[in-house]
PDB file of C-alpha atoms and ligand atoms in Angstrom:
ATOM      1  CA  MET O   1     130.618 -50.360  63.854  1.00  0.00           C
ATOM      2  CA  ARG O   2     132.803 -51.842  60.883  1.00  0.00           C
ATOM      3  CA  LYS O   3     132.696 -55.727  60.700  1.00  0.00           C
ATOM      4  CA  LYS O   4     136.510 -56.910  60.508  1.00  0.00           C
ATOM      5  CA  LEU O   5     137.459 -58.939  57.292  1.00  0.00           C
ATOM      6  CA  LEU O   6     140.366 -61.047  56.567  1.00  0.00           C
ATOM      7  CA  LEU O   7     140.626 -61.740  52.657  1.00  0.00           C
ATOM      8  CA  GLY O   8     143.327 -64.171  51.677  1.00  0.00           C
ATOM      9  CA  ASN O   9     144.899 -63.379  48.181  1.00  0.00           C
ATOM     10  CA  TRP O  10     146.027 -66.727  46.897  1.00  0.00           C
ATOM     11  CA  LYS O  11     147.723 -65.335  44.022  1.00  0.00           C
ATOM     12  CA  MET O  12     148.757 -67.777  41.023  1.00  0.00           C
ATOM     13  CA  ASN O  13     148.805 -70.722  43.663  1.00  0.00           C
ATOM     14  CA  LYS O  14     147.107 -73.910  44.327  1.00  0.00           C
ATOM     15  CA  THR O  15     145.384 -75.974  41.773  1.00  0.00           C
ATOM     16  CA  PRO O  16     141.825 -77.037  41.570  1.00  0.00           C
ATOM     17  CA  ARG O  17     142.531 -80.050  43.358  1.00  0.00           C
ATOM     18  CA  GLU O  18     144.479 -78.229  46.261  1.00  0.00           C
ATOM     19  CA  ALA O  19     141.823 -75.271  46.365  1.00  0.00           C
ATOM     20  CA  LYS O  20     138.837 -77.930  46.845  1.00  0.00           C
ATOM     21  CA  GLU O  21     140.993 -79.333  49.617  1.00  0.00           C
ATOM     22  CA  PHE O  22     141.204 -76.142  51.600  1.00  0.00           C
ATOM     23  CA  ALA O  23     137.472 -75.164  50.954  1.00  0.00           C
ATOM     24  CA  LEU O  24     136.368 -78.522  52.387  1.00  0.00           C
ATOM     25  CA  ALA O  25     138.894 -78.222  55.293  1.00  0.00           C
ATOM     26  CA  SER O  26     138.021 -74.702  56.053  1.00  0.00           C
ATOM     27  CA  LYS O  27     134.263 -75.084  56.978  1.00  0.00           C
ATOM     28  CA  GLU O  28     134.561 -75.271  60.818  1.00  0.00           C
ATOM     29  CA  MET O  29     137.221 -72.084  60.529  1.00  0.00           C
ATOM     30  CA  VAL O  30     134.455 -70.086  58.888  1.00  0.00           C
ATOM     31  CA  ASP O  31     132.068 -70.877  61.345  1.00  0.00           C
ATOM     32  CA  TYR O  32     134.470 -69.685  64.003  1.00  0.00           C
ATOM     33  CA  ALA O  33     135.086 -66.132  62.136  1.00  0.00           C
ATOM     34  CA  ILE O  34     131.425 -65.621  61.838  1.00  0.00           C
ATOM     35  CA  ALA O  35     130.464 -66.943  65.250  1.00  0.00           C
ATOM     36  CA  HIS O  36     132.993 -63.644  66.114  1.00  0.00           C
ATOM     37  CA  ASP O  37     131.504 -61.543  64.026  1.00  0.00           C
ATOM     38  CA  ILE O  38     134.184 -61.384  61.372  1.00  0.00           C
ATOM     39  CA  ASP O  39     133.768 -62.014  57.544  1.00  0.00           C
ATOM     40  CA  VAL O  40     136.507 -64.401  56.166  1.00  0.00           C
ATOM     41  CA  GLY O  41     137.317 -65.311  52.492  1.00  0.00           C
ATOM     42  CA  VAL O  42     139.518 -66.281  49.703  1.00  0.00           C
ATOM     43  CA  ALA O  43     140.664 -65.196  46.393  1.00  0.00           C
ATOM     44  CA  PRO O  44     141.631 -68.005  44.384  1.00  0.00           C
ATOM     45  CA  THR O  45     142.683 -68.228  40.440  1.00  0.00           C
ATOM     46  CA  TYR O  46     139.683 -68.362  38.019  1.00  0.00           C
ATOM     47  CA  VAL O  47     139.997 -71.933  37.661  1.00  0.00           C
ATOM     48  CA  CYS O  48     139.553 -72.565  41.159  1.00  0.00           C
ATOM     49  CA  LEU O  49     136.613 -70.088  41.875  1.00  0.00           C
ATOM     50  CA  GLN O  50     133.859 -72.663  41.255  1.00  0.00           C
ATOM     51  CA  THR O  51     135.473 -75.437  43.305  1.00  0.00           C
ATOM     52  CA  VAL O  52     136.032 -73.653  46.219  1.00  0.00           C
ATOM     53  CA  LYS O  53     132.311 -72.116  45.742  1.00  0.00           C
ATOM     54  CA  GLU O  54     131.049 -75.336  45.905  1.00  0.00           C
ATOM     55  CA  ASN O  55     132.694 -76.841  48.846  1.00  0.00           C
ATOM     56  CA  ALA O  56     133.579 -74.152  50.849  1.00  0.00           C
ATOM     57  CA  ASP O  57     130.757 -72.766  53.636  1.00  0.00           C
ATOM     58  CA  PRO O  58     128.705 -70.864  51.915  1.00  0.00           C
ATOM     59  CA  ARG O  59     129.546 -67.953  53.779  1.00  0.00           C
ATOM     60  CA  LEU O  60     132.989 -67.477  52.928  1.00  0.00           C
ATOM     61  CA  ILE O  61     133.537 -65.177  50.631  1.00  0.00           C
ATOM     62  CA  VAL O  62     134.877 -66.158  47.109  1.00  0.00           C
ATOM     63  CA  SER O  63     136.514 -63.404  45.485  1.00  0.00           C
ATOM     64  CA  ALA O  64     137.998 -62.972  41.952  1.00  0.00           C
ATOM     65  CA  GLN O  65     141.543 -61.462  41.451  1.00  0.00           C
ATOM     66  CA  ASN O  66     140.161 -59.243  38.604  1.00  0.00           C
ATOM     67  CA  VAL O  67     137.846 -58.871  36.165  1.00  0.00           C
ATOM     68  CA  ASN O  68     136.557 -57.092  32.740  1.00  0.00           C
ATOM     69  CA  GLU O  69     134.191 -54.481  32.604  1.00  0.00           C
ATOM     70  CA  HIS O  70     132.313 -55.376  29.469  1.00  0.00           C
ATOM     71  CA  ASP O  71     129.797 -57.797  29.365  1.00  0.00           C
ATOM     72  CA  HIS O  72     131.564 -60.458  26.742  1.00  0.00           C
ATOM     73  CA  GLY O  73     133.336 -59.875  23.376  1.00  0.00           C
ATOM     74  CA  ALA O  74     136.679 -59.460  22.023  1.00  0.00           C
ATOM     75  CA  TYR O  75     138.303 -59.474  24.840  1.00  0.00           C
ATOM     76  CA  THR O  76     141.009 -62.754  24.679  1.00  0.00           C
ATOM     77  CA  GLY O  77     141.652 -63.784  28.337  1.00  0.00           C
ATOM     78  CA  GLU O  78     139.548 -61.816  29.805  1.00  0.00           C
ATOM     79  CA  ILE O  79     136.923 -62.687  32.106  1.00  0.00           C
ATOM     80  CA  SER O  80     133.391 -60.668  32.965  1.00  0.00           C
ATOM     81  CA  ILE O  81     131.062 -59.941  35.354  1.00  0.00           C
ATOM     82  CA  PRO O  82     128.395 -61.897  33.943  1.00  0.00           C
ATOM     83  CA  MET O  83     130.798 -64.918  34.162  1.00  0.00           C
ATOM     84  CA  LEU O  84     131.380 -64.473  37.588  1.00  0.00           C
ATOM     85  CA  GLN O  85     127.767 -64.033  38.714  1.00  0.00           C
ATOM     86  CA  GLU O  86     127.065 -67.249  37.280  1.00  0.00           C
ATOM     87  CA  LEU O  87     129.419 -68.463  39.600  1.00  0.00           C
ATOM     88  CA  GLY O  88     127.789 -66.653  42.610  1.00  0.00           C
ATOM     89  CA  ILE O  89     131.188 -64.359  42.929  1.00  0.00           C
ATOM     90  CA  SER O  90     130.647 -61.204  43.597  1.00  0.00           C
ATOM     91  CA  TRP O  91     133.340 -59.593  45.024  1.00  0.00           C
ATOM     92  CA  VAL O  92     136.599 -58.758  42.937  1.00  0.00           C
ATOM     93  CA  ILE O  93     140.196 -57.487  44.049  1.00  0.00           C
ATOM     94  CA  LEU O  94     141.280 -54.876  41.514  1.00  0.00           C
ATOM     95  CA  GLY O  95     144.530 -52.432  41.115  1.00  0.00           C
ATOM     96  CA  HIS O  96     147.115 -55.216  43.290  1.00  0.00           C
ATOM     97  CA  SER O  97     150.156 -53.808  42.914  1.00  0.00           C
ATOM     98  CA  GLU O  98     151.608 -56.644  40.937  1.00  0.00           C
ATOM     99  CA  ARG O  99     148.543 -56.535  38.344  1.00  0.00           C
ATOM    100  CA  ARG O 100     149.909 -52.630  37.924  1.00  0.00           C
ATOM    101  CA  GLU O 101     153.420 -53.782  37.398  1.00  0.00           C
ATOM    102  CA  TYR O 102     152.840 -56.720  35.510  1.00  0.00           C
ATOM    103  CA  ASN O 103     149.427 -56.570  33.686  1.00  0.00           C
ATOM    104  CA  GLY O 104     149.917 -52.442  33.465  1.00  0.00           C
ATOM    105  CA  GLU O 105     146.329 -52.342  35.093  1.00  0.00           C
ATOM    106  CA  THR O 106     146.403 -48.497  35.960  1.00  0.00           C
ATOM    107  CA  SER O 107     144.116 -46.533  38.378  1.00  0.00           C
ATOM    108  CA  GLU O 108     141.540 -45.558  35.178  1.00  0.00           C
ATOM    109  CA  ALA O 109     141.410 -48.821  34.353  1.00  0.00           C
ATOM    110  CA  CYS O 110     139.862 -50.137  37.955  1.00  0.00           C
ATOM    111  CA  ASN O 111     137.894 -47.115  37.845  1.00  0.00           C
ATOM    112  CA  ALA O 112     136.136 -48.467  35.006  1.00  0.00           C
ATOM    113  CA  LYS O 113     135.831 -51.505  36.521  1.00  0.00           C
ATOM    114  CA  ILE O 114     134.480 -50.158  39.528  1.00  0.00           C
ATOM    115  CA  HIS O 115     131.683 -48.562  38.322  1.00  0.00           C
ATOM    116  CA  ALA O 116     130.922 -52.016  36.563  1.00  0.00           C
ATOM    117  CA  LEU O 117     130.916 -53.507  39.578  1.00  0.00           C
ATOM    118  CA  LEU O 118     128.638 -51.638  41.580  1.00  0.00           C
ATOM    119  CA  ALA O 119     126.520 -51.224  38.612  1.00  0.00           C
ATOM    120  CA  ALA O 120     126.199 -54.995  39.446  1.00  0.00           C
ATOM    121  CA  ARG O 121     125.810 -54.474  42.895  1.00  0.00           C
ATOM    122  CA  MET O 122     129.245 -56.460  43.330  1.00  0.00           C
ATOM    123  CA  VAL O 123     131.998 -55.670  46.033  1.00  0.00           C
ATOM    124  CA  PRO O 124     135.226 -54.378  44.766  1.00  0.00           C
ATOM    125  CA  VAL O 125     138.642 -54.709  47.157  1.00  0.00           C
ATOM    126  CA  TYR O 126     140.310 -51.794  45.610  1.00  0.00           C
ATOM    127  CA  CYS O 127     144.170 -51.876  46.218  1.00  0.00           C
ATOM    128  CA  CYS O 128     146.701 -48.754  46.645  1.00  0.00           C
ATOM    129  CA  GLY O 129     149.960 -48.606  47.644  1.00  0.00           C
ATOM    130  CA  GLU O 130     153.404 -47.165  47.053  1.00  0.00           C
ATOM    131  CA  SER O 131     156.899 -48.411  46.063  1.00  0.00           C
ATOM    132  CA  LEU O 132     159.497 -48.505  48.062  1.00  0.00           C
ATOM    133  CA  GLU O 133     161.305 -45.569  46.602  1.00  0.00           C
ATOM    134  CA  THR O 134     158.152 -43.015  46.927  1.00  0.00           C
ATOM    135  CA  PHE O 135     157.896 -44.264  50.682  1.00  0.00           C
ATOM    136  CA  GLU O 136     161.438 -43.210  51.610  1.00  0.00           C
ATOM    137  CA  ALA O 137     161.062 -39.980  49.449  1.00  0.00           C
ATOM    138  CA  GLY O 138     158.149 -39.301  51.888  1.00  0.00           C
ATOM    139  CA  LYS O 139     155.749 -39.282  48.806  1.00  0.00           C
ATOM    140  CA  THR O 140     153.356 -41.909  50.315  1.00  0.00           C
ATOM    141  CA  LYS O 141     150.252 -39.932  50.932  1.00  0.00           C
ATOM    142  CA  ALA O 142     150.486 -37.588  47.476  1.00  0.00           C
ATOM    143  CA  TRP O 143     150.433 -40.908  45.479  1.00  0.00           C
ATOM    144  CA  VAL O 144     147.894 -43.089  47.767  1.00  0.00           C
ATOM    145  CA  GLU O 145     145.623 -40.235  47.462  1.00  0.00           C
ATOM    146  CA  GLU O 146     146.041 -40.057  43.512  1.00  0.00           C
ATOM    147  CA  GLN O 147     145.383 -43.608  43.543  1.00  0.00           C
ATOM    148  CA  ILE O 148     142.049 -43.400  45.866  1.00  0.00           C
ATOM    149  CA  ARG O 149     140.592 -39.903  43.772  1.00  0.00           C
ATOM    150  CA  VAL O 150     141.129 -41.967  40.080  1.00  0.00           C
ATOM    151  CA  GLY O 151     140.062 -45.352  41.069  1.00  0.00           C
ATOM    152  CA  LEU O 152     136.598 -43.971  42.588  1.00  0.00           C
ATOM    153  CA  ALA O 153     135.969 -40.933  40.639  1.00  0.00           C
ATOM    154  CA  GLY O 154     132.456 -40.705  39.709  1.00  0.00           C
ATOM    155  CA  ILE O 155     131.165 -43.000  42.177  1.00  0.00           C
ATOM    156  CA  ALA O 156     127.831 -42.181  44.369  1.00  0.00           C
ATOM    157  CA  PRO O 157     128.344 -42.091  48.276  1.00  0.00           C
ATOM    158  CA  GLU O 158     125.281 -44.578  48.656  1.00  0.00           C
ATOM    159  CA  ASP O 159     127.595 -46.981  46.234  1.00  0.00           C
ATOM    160  CA  ALA O 160     130.596 -46.521  47.868  1.00  0.00           C
ATOM    161  CA  ALA O 161     129.490 -47.437  51.174  1.00  0.00           C
ATOM    162  CA  SER O 162     130.203 -51.253  49.792  1.00  0.00           C
ATOM    163  CA  VAL O 163     133.702 -50.484  48.183  1.00  0.00           C
ATOM    164  CA  VAL O 164     136.255 -52.399  50.632  1.00  0.00           C
ATOM    165  CA  ILE O 165     139.937 -50.230  50.137  1.00  0.00           C
ATOM    166  CA  ALA O 166     143.801 -52.426  50.737  1.00  0.00           C
ATOM    167  CA  TYR O 167     146.309 -50.584  51.694  1.00  0.00           C
ATOM    168  CA  GLU O 168     149.443 -52.194  50.668  1.00  0.00           C
ATOM    169  CA  PRO O 169     152.841 -50.933  50.643  1.00  0.00           C
ATOM    170  CA  ILE O 170     154.443 -52.980  47.387  1.00  0.00           C
ATOM    171  CA  TRP O 171     157.724 -52.846  49.796  1.00  0.00           C
ATOM    172  CA  ALA O 172     155.817 -55.105  52.486  1.00  0.00           C
ATOM    173  CA  ILE O 173     154.413 -57.206  49.961  1.00  0.00           C
ATOM    174  CA  GLY O 174     155.922 -60.704  50.071  1.00  0.00           C
ATOM    175  CA  THR O 175     158.949 -59.363  51.469  1.00  0.00           C
ATOM    176  CA  GLY O 176     158.573 -60.184  55.258  1.00  0.00           C
ATOM    177  CA  LYS O 177     158.890 -56.277  55.996  1.00  0.00           C
ATOM    178  CA  SER O 178     155.980 -55.713  56.980  1.00  0.00           C
ATOM    179  CA  ALA O 179     154.749 -51.527  58.010  1.00  0.00           C
ATOM    180  CA  THR O 180     154.580 -50.763  61.457  1.00  0.00           C
ATOM    181  CA  LYS O 181     151.005 -50.508  62.652  1.00  0.00           C
ATOM    182  CA  GLU O 182     151.435 -46.750  63.301  1.00  0.00           C
ATOM    183  CA  ILE O 183     152.833 -46.350  59.197  1.00  0.00           C
ATOM    184  CA  ALA O 184     150.106 -48.979  58.505  1.00  0.00           C
ATOM    185  CA  GLU O 185     147.383 -46.455  60.563  1.00  0.00           C
ATOM    186  CA  ASP O 186     148.756 -43.413  59.744  1.00  0.00           C
ATOM    187  CA  THR O 187     147.908 -44.082  55.888  1.00  0.00           C
ATOM    188  CA  ILE O 188     144.942 -45.519  56.368  1.00  0.00           C
ATOM    189  CA  ALA O 189     143.463 -42.929  58.522  1.00  0.00           C
ATOM    190  CA  PHE O 190     144.452 -40.397  55.718  1.00  0.00           C
ATOM    191  CA  ILE O 191     142.816 -42.428  53.074  1.00  0.00           C
ATOM    192  CA  ARG O 192     140.100 -42.324  55.576  1.00  0.00           C
ATOM    193  CA  GLY O 193     140.067 -38.908  55.405  1.00  0.00           C
ATOM    194  CA  ILE O 194     140.144 -38.459  51.450  1.00  0.00           C
ATOM    195  CA  LEU O 195     137.231 -40.804  51.589  1.00  0.00           C
ATOM    196  CA  ARG O 196     135.568 -38.628  53.573  1.00  0.00           C
ATOM    197  CA  ASP O 197     136.181 -35.779  51.405  1.00  0.00           C
ATOM    198  CA  MET O 198     134.659 -37.696  48.498  1.00  0.00           C
ATOM    199  CA  PHE O 199     132.176 -39.210  50.327  1.00  0.00           C
ATOM    200  CA  GLY O 200     131.130 -37.508  53.354  1.00  0.00           C
ATOM    201  CA  ASP O 201     129.897 -40.088  56.449  1.00  0.00           C
ATOM    202  CA  VAL O 202     129.641 -43.004  54.128  1.00  0.00           C
ATOM    203  CA  ALA O 203     133.944 -42.848  54.497  1.00  0.00           C
ATOM    204  CA  ASP O 204     133.244 -44.095  58.251  1.00  0.00           C
ATOM    205  CA  ALA O 205     130.961 -47.254  57.275  1.00  0.00           C
ATOM    206  CA  MET O 206     133.767 -48.357  54.062  1.00  0.00           C
ATOM    207  CA  ARG O 207     136.473 -50.848  55.138  1.00  0.00           C
ATOM    208  CA  ILE O 208     140.049 -50.092  54.739  1.00  0.00           C
ATOM    209  CA  LEU O 209     142.304 -53.187  54.910  1.00  0.00           C
ATOM    210  CA  TYR O 210     145.871 -53.092  55.683  1.00  0.00           C
ATOM    211  CA  GLY O 211     148.356 -55.733  53.527  1.00  0.00           C
ATOM    212  CA  GLY O 212     152.175 -56.365  53.648  1.00  0.00           C
ATOM    213  CA  SER O 213     153.428 -59.820  55.049  1.00  0.00           C
ATOM    214  CA  VAL O 214     150.648 -59.790  57.610  1.00  0.00           C
ATOM    215  CA  LYS O 215     150.970 -63.290  59.521  1.00  0.00           C
ATOM    216  CA  PRO O 216     149.706 -64.980  62.110  1.00  0.00           C
ATOM    217  CA  GLY O 217     152.124 -63.488  64.555  1.00  0.00           C
ATOM    218  CA  ASN O 218     151.270 -60.019  63.747  1.00  0.00           C
ATOM    219  CA  ILE O 219     148.056 -58.986  62.884  1.00  0.00           C
ATOM    220  CA  ALA O 220     146.438 -58.477  65.814  1.00  0.00           C
ATOM    221  CA  GLU O 221     148.638 -55.377  65.933  1.00  0.00           C
ATOM    222  CA  TYR O 222     147.008 -54.012  63.381  1.00  0.00           C
ATOM    223  CA  MET O 223     143.595 -54.882  64.402  1.00  0.00           C
ATOM    224  CA  SER O 224     144.373 -52.726  67.628  1.00  0.00           C
ATOM    225  CA  GLU O 225     144.539 -49.567  65.515  1.00  0.00           C
ATOM    226  CA  PRO O 226     141.108 -47.529  64.995  1.00  0.00           C
ATOM    227  CA  ASP O 227     141.109 -47.123  61.206  1.00  0.00           C
ATOM    228  CA  ILE O 228     142.566 -50.506  60.183  1.00  0.00           C
ATOM    229  CA  ASP O 229     139.373 -52.931  59.685  1.00  0.00           C
ATOM    230  CA  GLY O 230     141.065 -56.193  58.564  1.00  0.00           C
ATOM    231  CA  ALA O 231     144.142 -57.549  56.385  1.00  0.00           C
ATOM    232  CA  LEU O 232     144.473 -58.444  52.755  1.00  0.00           C
ATOM    233  CA  VAL O 233     146.729 -61.489  52.991  1.00  0.00           C
ATOM    234  CA  GLY O 234     149.271 -63.082  50.805  1.00  0.00           C
ATOM    235  CA  GLY O 235     151.724 -65.885  51.511  1.00  0.00           C
ATOM    236  CA  ALA O 236     150.403 -66.643  54.825  1.00  0.00           C
ATOM    237  CA  SER O 237     146.560 -67.310  53.666  1.00  0.00           C
ATOM    238  CA  LEU O 238     147.785 -70.476  51.708  1.00  0.00           C
ATOM    239  CA  ALA O 239     148.238 -73.066  54.585  1.00  0.00           C
ATOM    240  CA  LEU O 240     145.203 -73.951  56.689  1.00  0.00           C
ATOM    241  CA  ASP O 241     146.699 -73.892  60.148  1.00  0.00           C
ATOM    242  CA  SER O 242     148.138 -70.077  58.945  1.00  0.00           C
ATOM    243  CA  TYR O 243     144.772 -69.063  57.982  1.00  0.00           C
ATOM    244  CA  ARG O 244     143.292 -70.321  61.157  1.00  0.00           C
ATOM    245  CA  GLY O 245     146.199 -68.472  63.026  1.00  0.00           C
ATOM    246  CA  LEU O 246     145.392 -65.555  60.956  1.00  0.00           C
ATOM    247  CA  ILE O 247     141.445 -65.309  62.006  1.00  0.00           C
ATOM    248  CA  GLU O 248     142.287 -66.052  65.815  1.00  0.00           C
ATOM    249  CA  GLY O 249     144.844 -63.227  65.656  1.00  0.00           C
ATOM    250  CA  LEU O 250     141.961 -61.255  64.535  1.00  0.00           C
ATOM    251  CA  VAL O 251     139.520 -62.364  66.979  1.00  0.00           C
ATOM    252  CA  LYS O 252     141.765 -61.456  69.889  1.00  0.00           C
TER     253      LYS O 252
HETATM  254  C1  PEP Q   1     149.025 -59.362  49.036  1.00  0.00           C
HETATM  255  O1  PEP Q   1     149.534 -60.103  47.995  1.00  0.00           O
HETATM  256  O2  PEP Q   1     148.062 -58.966  48.958  1.00  0.00           O
HETATM  257  C2  PEP Q   1     149.772 -59.440  49.877  1.00  0.00           C
HETATM  258  C3  PEP Q   1     149.801 -58.719  51.002  1.00  0.00           C
HETATM  259  O3  PEP Q   1     151.056 -60.442  50.299  1.00  0.00           O
HETATM  260  P1  PEP Q   1     151.883 -61.297  51.452  1.00  0.00           P
HETATM  261  O4  PEP Q   1     150.806 -60.962  52.396  1.00  0.00           O
HETATM  262  O5  PEP Q   1     152.177 -62.222  50.830  1.00  0.00           O
HETATM  263  O6  PEP Q   1     152.768 -59.761  51.894  1.00  0.00           O
END
């Protein structure tokens, strides 16, 4: 039985003061989620990680939005795994479509980062998803398969169990145009099939999230599908009320 997971991707939003306010006010929500056997977390910017970690319920997952695979060195503007570890951060989102588009992050680069994270016993949240053009051309599955096979290449099945996958069709991110639950389930079940081919039965323990304009009003629909284990949520994870609504939708 896979545990449900809600992860808020704050992208480039919230100052440290705003992030602290959210962390302090989120304690009751985290309690409610844990009581219903749901994992909940947020991914603030680097400059907010420490304040969220220090001020939130310790059971709130606090994730980075990226990491460098090298421990230290001449990589201006980068953040390393030991730096995150010192703050108690053990989750990292990788391969988000915005980072793929604006920062040239490739599946090969994600693969190196995933190996480094797994060696450090950390949890990668690896994102995949197709553009509108690819979707309309009926090439979603081939696209996503390539991202999964390259991003997770060379990972041992026993390590793969802790990897979280987020399927996020790019045409649904921040557009208000969410994929139907049938489209999401179809692609996510397909991804689980690839994972089964790569890692055997471990695939049944791996959590796969849907992301793309998930809101308090539609999250429950996705959760009714057998292969969807939770959601990676951008816009609707920023305000406390909305975040609480997402948890309530997951509980349904
Ligand atoms: C995201 O950034 O991962 C995302 C899914 O954004 P939104 O929920 O705003 O579509």
